[in-house]
Every structure is written in structure tokens, then in C-alpha cells.
PDB file of C-alpha atoms in Angstrom:
ATOM      1  CA  MET E   1       0.000   0.000   0.000  1.00 36.00           C
ATOM      2  CA  PHE E   2       2.690   2.507   0.980  1.00 37.00           C
ATOM      3  CA  ALA E   3       6.312   2.457  -0.079  1.00 38.00           C
ATOM      4  CA  ARG E   4       8.907   2.341   2.677  1.00 36.00           C
ATOM      5  CA  SER E   5      11.466   5.100   2.793  1.00 39.00           C
ATOM      6  CA  THR E   6      15.019   5.007   4.054  1.00 41.00           C
ATOM      7  CA  LEU E   7      14.834   8.592   5.286  1.00 47.00           C
ATOM      8  CA  SER E   8      15.413   8.700   9.031  1.00 46.00           C
ATOM      9  CA  VAL E   9      13.628  11.491  10.914  1.00 50.00           C
ATOM     10  CA  THR E  10      13.006  11.917  14.620  1.00 47.00           C
ATOM     11  CA  PHE E  11      10.348  14.235  16.004  1.00 47.00           C
ATOM     12  CA  SER E  12      10.221  14.908  19.735  1.00 43.00           C
ATOM     13  CA  GLY E  13       8.443  18.202  20.097  1.00 39.00           C
ATOM     14  CA  LEU E  14      10.978  20.061  17.986  1.00 38.00           C
ATOM     15  CA  CYS E  15      13.121  18.876  15.131  1.00 45.00           C
ATOM     16  CA  ALA E  16      16.676  20.125  14.919  1.00 40.00           C
ATOM     17  CA  VAL E  17      19.117  19.657  12.101  1.00 40.00           C
ATOM     18  CA  SER E  18      22.768  20.468  12.441  1.00 36.00           C
ATOM     19  CA  LEU E  19      25.550  20.402   9.920  1.00 39.00           C
ATOM     20  CA  ALA E  20      28.982  19.500  11.169  1.00 43.00           C
ATOM     21  CA  THR E  21      32.003  20.758   9.311  1.00 42.00           C
ATOM     22  CA  SER E  22      35.408  19.196   9.407  1.00 46.00           C
ATOM     23  CA  ALA E  23      38.805  20.555   8.565  1.00 51.00           C
ATOM     24  CA  VAL E  24      38.672  20.530   4.769  1.00 49.00           C
ATOM     25  CA  PRO E  25      40.274  22.923   2.347  1.00 55.00           C
ATOM     26  CA  ALA E  26      38.101  25.969   1.511  1.00 55.00           C
ATOM     27  CA  GLU E  27      37.661  24.958  -2.121  1.00 58.00           C
ATOM     28  CA  GLU E  28      36.238  21.554  -1.073  1.00 64.00           C
ATOM     29  CA  SER E  29      33.778  23.054   1.428  1.00 73.00           C
ATOM     30  CA  ARG E  30      32.070  25.475  -0.972  1.00 83.00           C
ATOM     31  CA  TRP E  31      28.414  24.936  -1.794  1.00 80.00           C
ATOM     32  CA  THR E  32      28.206  23.980  -5.458  1.00 81.00           C
ATOM     33  CA  PRO E  33      25.404  22.742  -7.724  1.00 74.00           C
ATOM     34  CA  ALA E  34      27.043  19.316  -7.803  1.00 75.00           C
ATOM     35  CA  LEU E  35      27.114  19.209  -4.007  1.00 78.00           C
ATOM     36  CA  SER E  36      23.567  20.544  -3.605  1.00 74.00           C
ATOM     37  CA  ILE E  37      22.003  17.689  -5.566  1.00 74.00           C
ATOM     38  CA  GLN E  38      23.415  15.191  -3.071  1.00 77.00           C
ATOM     39  CA  TYR E  39      21.047  16.439  -0.332  1.00 81.00           C
ATOM     40  CA  HIS E  40      17.336  15.871   0.133  1.00 84.00           C
ATOM     41  CA  ARG E  41      15.312  18.928   1.105  1.00 87.00           C
ATOM     42  CA  VAL E  42      12.730  18.542   3.910  1.00 90.00           C
ATOM     43  CA  ALA E  43       9.891  21.112   4.162  1.00 90.00           C
ATOM     44  CA  SER E  44       6.136  21.671   4.702  1.00 92.00           C
ATOM     45  CA  VAL E  45       5.772  20.085   8.136  1.00 95.00           C
ATOM     46  CA  GLU E  46       2.165  19.415   9.257  1.00 96.00           C
ATOM     47  CA  ILE E  47       1.029  17.758  12.516  1.00 97.00           C
ATOM     48  CA  SER E  48      -2.162  15.651  12.568  1.00 97.00           C
ATOM     49  CA  PRO E  49      -5.093  16.937  14.693  1.00 97.00           C
ATOM     50  CA  ASP E  50      -4.556  14.218  17.311  1.00 96.00           C
ATOM     51  CA  GLY E  51      -0.806  14.913  17.419  1.00 96.00           C
ATOM     52  CA  ALA E  52       0.069  11.313  16.523  1.00 96.00           C
ATOM     53  CA  LEU E  53       1.535  11.898  13.035  1.00 97.00           C
ATOM     54  CA  VAL E  54       3.760  14.385  11.268  1.00 97.00           C
ATOM     55  CA  ALA E  55       3.574  14.803   7.501  1.00 97.00           C
ATOM     56  CA  PHE E  56       6.336  16.556   5.594  1.00 97.00           C
ATOM     57  CA  THR E  57       7.714  16.824   2.085  1.00 96.00           C
ATOM     58  CA  VAL E  58      11.027  15.487   0.858  1.00 95.00           C
ATOM     59  CA  THR E  59      12.475  16.863  -2.374  1.00 93.00           C
ATOM     60  CA  VAL E  60      15.100  14.805  -4.173  1.00 91.00           C
ATOM     61  CA  PRO E  61      16.988  15.385  -7.408  1.00 88.00           C
ATOM     62  CA  ILE E  62      16.145  13.041 -10.278  1.00 84.00           C
ATOM     63  CA  MET E  63      18.959  12.574 -12.764  1.00 79.00           C
ATOM     64  CA  GLU E  64      17.980   9.931 -15.314  1.00 79.00           C
ATOM     65  CA  GLY E  65      19.502  10.261 -18.768  1.00 78.00           C
ATOM     66  CA  GLU E  66      18.289  13.551 -20.235  1.00 79.00           C
ATOM     67  CA  ASN E  67      15.745  13.958 -17.412  1.00 76.00           C
ATOM     68  CA  SER E  68      16.945  16.396 -14.755  1.00 79.00           C
ATOM     69  CA  GLU E  69      14.417  17.622 -12.205  1.00 85.00           C
ATOM     70  CA  TYR E  70      13.510  17.819  -8.544  1.00 87.00           C
ATOM     71  CA  ARG E  71      10.625  15.634  -7.364  1.00 91.00           C
ATOM     72  CA  THR E  72       8.796  16.195  -4.083  1.00 94.00           C
ATOM     73  CA  GLN E  73       6.868  13.497  -2.216  1.00 96.00           C
ATOM     74  CA  ILE E  74       4.998  13.405   1.085  1.00 97.00           C
ATOM     75  CA  HIS E  75       6.274  11.317   3.981  1.00 97.00           C
ATOM     76  CA  VAL E  76       4.644  10.601   7.346  1.00 97.00           C
ATOM     77  CA  VAL E  77       6.222   9.575  10.656  1.00 96.00           C
ATOM     78  CA  PRO E  78       4.639   8.934  14.076  1.00 96.00           C
ATOM     79  CA  THR E  79       5.449  11.709  16.559  1.00 94.00           C
ATOM     80  CA  ALA E  80       6.392   9.025  19.089  1.00 94.00           C
ATOM     81  CA  GLY E  81       9.098   7.819  16.691  1.00 91.00           C
ATOM     82  CA  GLY E  82       9.232   4.995  14.226  1.00 92.00           C
ATOM     83  CA  GLU E  83       9.637   4.398  10.543  1.00 93.00           C
ATOM     84  CA  THR E  84       9.043   7.116   8.009  1.00 94.00           C
ATOM     85  CA  ILE E  85       6.589   6.082   5.298  1.00 94.00           C
ATOM     86  CA  ALA E  86       6.402   7.658   1.846  1.00 94.00           C
ATOM     87  CA  TYR E  87       2.667   8.331   1.404  1.00 95.00           C
ATOM     88  CA  THR E  88       3.072   9.545  -2.187  1.00 94.00           C
ATOM     89  CA  THR E  89       5.376   7.946  -4.740  1.00 91.00           C
ATOM     90  CA  SER E  90       4.122   8.974  -8.175  1.00 88.00           C
ATOM     91  CA  GLN E  91       6.142  10.360 -11.060  1.00 88.00           C
ATOM     92  CA  LYS E  92       4.542  13.747 -10.309  1.00 91.00           C
ATOM     93  CA  SER E  93       5.447  15.857  -7.285  1.00 93.00           C
ATOM     94  CA  ALA E  94       3.105  16.075  -4.294  1.00 95.00           C
ATOM     95  CA  THR E  95       3.315  19.113  -1.998  1.00 96.00           C
ATOM     96  CA  SER E  96       1.508  21.052   0.750  1.00 97.00           C
ATOM     97  CA  PRO E  97       0.360  18.214   3.035  1.00 98.00           C
ATOM     98  CA  SER E  98      -2.592  19.051   5.310  1.00 98.00           C
ATOM     99  CA  PHE E  99      -4.598  16.781   7.605  1.00 98.00           C
ATOM    100  CA  SER E 100      -8.387  17.100   7.602  1.00 97.00           C
ATOM    101  CA  PRO E 101      -9.770  18.368  10.948  1.00 97.00           C
ATOM    102  CA  ASP E 102     -11.179  14.908  11.757  1.00 95.00           C
ATOM    103  CA  GLY E 103      -7.844  13.261  10.886  1.00 95.00           C
ATOM    104  CA  ARG E 104      -9.422  10.953   8.303  1.00 96.00           C
ATOM    105  CA  TYR E 105      -7.696  12.414   5.229  1.00 97.00           C
ATOM    106  CA  LEU E 106      -4.377  13.822   4.179  1.00 98.00           C
ATOM    107  CA  GLY E 107      -4.881  16.518   1.563  1.00 97.00           C
ATOM    108  CA  PHE E 108      -2.105  17.635  -0.764  1.00 97.00           C
ATOM    109  CA  LEU E 109      -1.378  19.312  -4.078  1.00 97.00           C
ATOM    110  CA  ARG E 110      -0.210  17.150  -6.975  1.00 95.00           C
ATOM    111  CA  GLU E 111       0.602  18.039 -10.518  1.00 86.00           C
ATOM    112  CA  GLY E 112      -2.145  16.850 -12.845  1.00 72.00           C
ATOM    113  CA  GLU E 113      -1.887  16.696 -16.609  1.00 72.00           C
ATOM    114  CA  GLU E 114      -0.563  20.264 -16.564  1.00 74.00           C
ATOM    115  CA  LYS E 115      -1.660  22.009 -13.361  1.00 89.00           C
ATOM    116  CA  HIS E 116      -1.633  21.311  -9.622  1.00 93.00           C
ATOM    117  CA  GLN E 117      -4.881  20.007  -8.148  1.00 95.00           C
ATOM    118  CA  VAL E 118      -6.047  19.138  -4.630  1.00 96.00           C
ATOM    119  CA  TRP E 119      -5.952  15.425  -3.844  1.00 96.00           C
ATOM    120  CA  LEU E 120      -7.184  13.524  -0.772  1.00 97.00           C
ATOM    121  CA  LEU E 121      -5.675  10.352   0.655  1.00 97.00           C
ATOM    122  CA  PRO E 122      -7.796   8.345   3.136  1.00 96.00           C
ATOM    123  CA  LEU E 123      -5.549   7.666   6.141  1.00 94.00           C
ATOM    124  CA  ALA E 124      -7.433   4.440   6.931  1.00 92.00           C
ATOM    125  CA  GLY E 125      -6.130   3.080   3.622  1.00 91.00           C
ATOM    126  CA  GLY E 126      -6.929   3.315  -0.038  1.00 91.00           C
ATOM    127  CA  GLU E 127      -5.857   5.294  -3.056  1.00 93.00           C
ATOM    128  CA  ALA E 128      -5.587   9.061  -3.240  1.00 94.00           C
ATOM    129  CA  PHE E 129      -8.284  10.726  -5.323  1.00 94.00           C
ATOM    130  CA  ARG E 130      -8.398  14.027  -7.130  1.00 94.00           C
ATOM    131  CA  LEU E 131     -10.740  16.496  -5.444  1.00 94.00           C
ATOM    132  CA  THR E 132     -10.476  19.567  -7.706  1.00 93.00           C
ATOM    133  CA  HIS E 133     -10.588  20.057 -11.455  1.00 90.00           C
ATOM    134  CA  ALA E 134      -9.597  23.729 -11.576  1.00 90.00           C
ATOM    135  CA  GLU E 135      -8.936  24.835 -15.152  1.00 88.00           C
ATOM    136  CA  ASN E 136      -5.845  26.822 -14.166  1.00 90.00           C
ATOM    137  CA  GLY E 137      -4.896  24.586 -11.262  1.00 92.00           C
ATOM    138  CA  ALA E 138      -5.061  25.040  -7.510  1.00 94.00           C
ATOM    139  CA  ARG E 139      -2.269  27.001  -5.830  1.00 92.00           C
ATOM    140  CA  SER E 140      -3.138  26.372  -2.175  1.00 94.00           C
ATOM    141  CA  PHE E 141      -6.019  24.937  -0.145  1.00 97.00           C
ATOM    142  CA  ARG E 142      -7.489  24.709   3.360  1.00 97.00           C
ATOM    143  CA  PHE E 143     -10.032  22.435   4.988  1.00 97.00           C
ATOM    144  CA  SER E 144     -13.083  24.101   6.521  1.00 96.00           C
ATOM    145  CA  PRO E 145     -13.165  23.857  10.347  1.00 95.00           C
ATOM    146  CA  ASP E 146     -15.743  21.054  10.189  1.00 94.00           C
ATOM    147  CA  GLY E 147     -13.793  19.263   7.428  1.00 91.00           C
ATOM    148  CA  ARG E 148     -16.818  19.016   5.126  1.00 93.00           C
ATOM    149  CA  SER E 149     -15.388  21.263   2.430  1.00 94.00           C
ATOM    150  CA  VAL E 150     -12.113  22.518   1.029  1.00 95.00           C
ATOM    151  CA  GLY E 151     -11.397  26.022  -0.178  1.00 95.00           C
ATOM    152  CA  TYR E 152      -8.640  26.603  -2.699  1.00 95.00           C
ATOM    153  CA  LEU E 153      -6.994  29.427  -4.609  1.00 95.00           C
ATOM    154  CA  MET E 154      -6.709  29.446  -8.371  1.00 92.00           C
ATOM    155  CA  SER E 155      -6.178  31.975 -11.134  1.00 87.00           C
ATOM    156  CA  ASP E 156      -9.204  32.996 -13.171  1.00 86.00           C
ATOM    157  CA  PRO E 157      -9.322  31.539 -16.679  1.00 80.00           C
ATOM    158  CA  GLU E 158      -8.414  33.970 -19.440  1.00 80.00           C
ATOM    159  CA  THR E 159     -11.328  35.833 -20.987  1.00 81.00           C
ATOM    160  CA  GLU E 160     -11.908  36.122 -24.732  1.00 84.00           C
ATOM    161  CA  ASP E 161     -10.458  39.673 -24.612  1.00 83.00           C
ATOM    162  CA  GLU E 162      -7.266  38.415 -23.001  1.00 75.00           C
TER     163      GLU E 162
END
């Protein structure tokens, strides 16, 4: 159902990341494009309503033949510790994780055919499904306080004059 990830993350109230430097020549310790693609970028941290789970995005470089891009996927880890699970694994990036107020769904943005759309993933199990079909895509979204609806931002379609 979910792919296992080898990313190791620990959450205990706060998450701290530190970079240790060693005695290396200045030219070897410079940040370069070649060096930057060796690191995964963690962002968009979201805690579930019951405080049991933390969702976050991991962006990795994809270098396959002529294909060179960054792909972002959503991972989830229990706040008490444990294995990190990749909740999204498609060829398209998934961003902006958000738990529904009742904790039953994980909402996120995923690239569709051309534009980002809001998707929902049932946390009890099952496949993610596309919630929006915005002509110009969805840029961000929020669950209503009761969790019965989702509001999202999108650009207006071009008019005939435009």
C-alpha cells in the first residue's frame, strides 16, 4: 500500500538539524550545484489533529539520462518515533500536506496533466483521489473547520479579450 522510505527522521516536540564541518580545504567546502544535488530537502511540516503523526515533504533530485528535475513526495512519521513512510510515490510531485480536521484524510497538491490540483488520501487506507478540477490549477487549499469542504486558490481563466 505505501512504499517504505530510508529517510530517518526523529520528532520529539521540535526537530533540529545540524551540519557539522570538518577541517577541509576551503575549495572543497564550498556549496556547489554538484554538491547541492546530493542532499534531500525537507519542508512543509504538518502535525495531525490528534498529534500522533507528522507529515512533511522530501524533495530529491532526479537525474535519469536527459531527465533532470527535482521531485517532491509526502512522507509521514509517528510523533512518538518509528519508521518514516512515503505516502506519495508517483512520477509527479506532491506538496503542501494538510490533515483534515477529523484526521481521516491527508490533503495535498499534486501536478495533474498540466496544473496542480487538490488530492485527498484516506488515512485508513486506499488510493488518493483528485478532489479539484480547476482549469488553471489550484495554488493552495485549506479544509473548513468542520472538514466538510475545502477552499482553494486558483487563477481565473483567461477571458476572450485576453
